[in-house]
Amino acid sequence: MSDHLKSPSRLSFYLDRMRSRGFSAEQVLAGTGLDQARLQDGSRRILPEQFRRMIRNMLDLTGDPYLGIMLGAEFKISNLGILGYAALSSATLKQSSEVFNKYGALNDMIVHAVGHIQGGRWFFEVRDSFLLGDLMRFAVEEFVSRTMELSSSLTNRPFPVLELHVTYPAPADLTPYMRRFNCPLYFNQPKNIVVFDVNRLQDPISLANEEVFKLCERQCQLLVSQKEDRDLLSNRIRNYLVKNPGKFPSLEEMAERLNMGSRTLRRWLVREAVTYQQILDDTRRELAIQYLQYTSLTPKEIGFILGYSSVSNFRRAFKGWTGKKLTDFRDNELDDDPDDSDDNENE
């Protein structure tokens, strides 16, 4: 398959757009441990912390807190490679949306969106895939702006947002929001929700072609299969845990989700020199630190999300992971929940 049909990485898109703003790849990749040559390696998995560092670099370099909105508006169908061709040859916006969902592994997203239809409106909850913390604003705004741009490109019609609900506080200047989104805005909400007009799902795609669509979908299937074969099993497990907060299945349950036996799962993890418990502990530790640094959740709430029946068990586990107290990861002092201090329930 020609290189231009392969799905370019999100990082390559970022480098290109930052180059157009006068910033070099070295500046954008500073501190990530990545370089342009390594980004060309299709088998290399980019770690969440590398994405986070790159996004922070871009925000620092440009000094533009609304950069996510701008980058989303600059994203083109051609930036998606074969996935873009599949969407472009779909019959309707609904079919193209299904393609994006089905082959999302080729889309290199730093957030994932869960959609549902209710009361004649099309809701998307935008969830964190990369433990973004305070960078979630950038990711949400890029996602919404990008969805608008791609949908408009596919149908040759404007694709408006009806409402936007976000978890972060309102910025001082709302002008960029109104210029781009032009819809009711709700800040400090419990979830990141974007609302679209459900009737737009039936909009025809301007370049629809059934035969081309079938060819492109087969290629997408092949690329996803190849990508799954390259991915470490431990990484697939970590991705599931991060994308499903509050769910920490047993090894047997995870094996069932991965369509394999528990013995097979153990054998594969032995080959990767890691145990299932280590993956759980590593993920819990990373999530705990992110929740402490970037949310106002109490220790009791964080412990519950991470699967602990008592805050005291969570505190002990955290001290064992990091050698530090919960208060070391927060500027404000955390109360010790005296009702739970003597709780000796097991996890």
PDB file of C-alpha atoms in Angstrom, residues 7-10 51 75 79-80 83-84 99-101 103-111 143 146 150 224 227:
ATOM      1  CA  SER A   7      -2.901   6.802   8.465  1.00  0.00           C
ATOM      2  CA  PRO A   8      -0.401   9.516   9.461  1.00  0.00           C
ATOM      3  CA  SER A   9       0.186   9.844  13.180  1.00  0.00           C
ATOM      4  CA  ARG A  10      -1.319  12.641  15.225  1.00  0.00           C
ATOM      5  CA  PHE A  51       1.769  13.017  24.087  1.00  0.00           C
ATOM      6  CA  PHE A  75      -7.349  19.124  10.327  1.00  0.00           C
ATOM      7  CA  ASN A  79      -4.622  13.717   7.292  1.00  0.00           C
ATOM      8  CA  LEU A  80      -6.425  10.443   8.027  1.00  0.00           C
ATOM      9  CA  LEU A  83      -9.475   6.005   7.062  1.00  0.00           C
ATOM     10  CA  GLY A  84     -10.211   9.383   5.512  1.00  0.00           C
ATOM     11  CA  VAL A  99     -16.330   3.972  10.189  1.00  0.00           C
ATOM     12  CA  PHE A 100     -14.505   6.309  12.579  1.00  0.00           C
ATOM     13  CA  ASN A 101     -15.850   4.390  15.571  1.00  0.00           C
ATOM     14  CA  TYR A 103     -11.549   1.749  13.067  1.00  0.00           C
ATOM     15  CA  GLY A 104     -10.738   4.234  15.794  1.00  0.00           C
ATOM     16  CA  ALA A 105      -7.354   2.558  16.327  1.00  0.00           C
ATOM     17  CA  LEU A 106      -6.223   4.210  13.068  1.00  0.00           C
ATOM     18  CA  ASN A 107      -7.376   7.641  14.231  1.00  0.00           C
ATOM     19  CA  ASP A 108      -4.679   8.084  16.879  1.00  0.00           C
ATOM     20  CA  MET A 109      -7.021   9.910  19.263  1.00  0.00           C
ATOM     21  CA  ILE A 110      -5.931  11.274  22.651  1.00  0.00           C
ATOM     22  CA  VAL A 111      -9.566  11.244  23.800  1.00  0.00           C
ATOM     23  CA  PHE A 143     -11.940  17.208  19.212  1.00  0.00           C
ATOM     24  CA  ARG A 146     -11.988  18.795  14.377  1.00  0.00           C
ATOM     25  CA  LEU A 150     -14.319  16.877   9.073  1.00  0.00           C
ATOM     26  CA  VAL A 224      -6.213  -2.538  12.392  1.00  0.00           C
ATOM     27  CA  LYS A 227      -1.689  -2.850  14.515  1.00  0.00           C
TER      28      LYS A 227
END
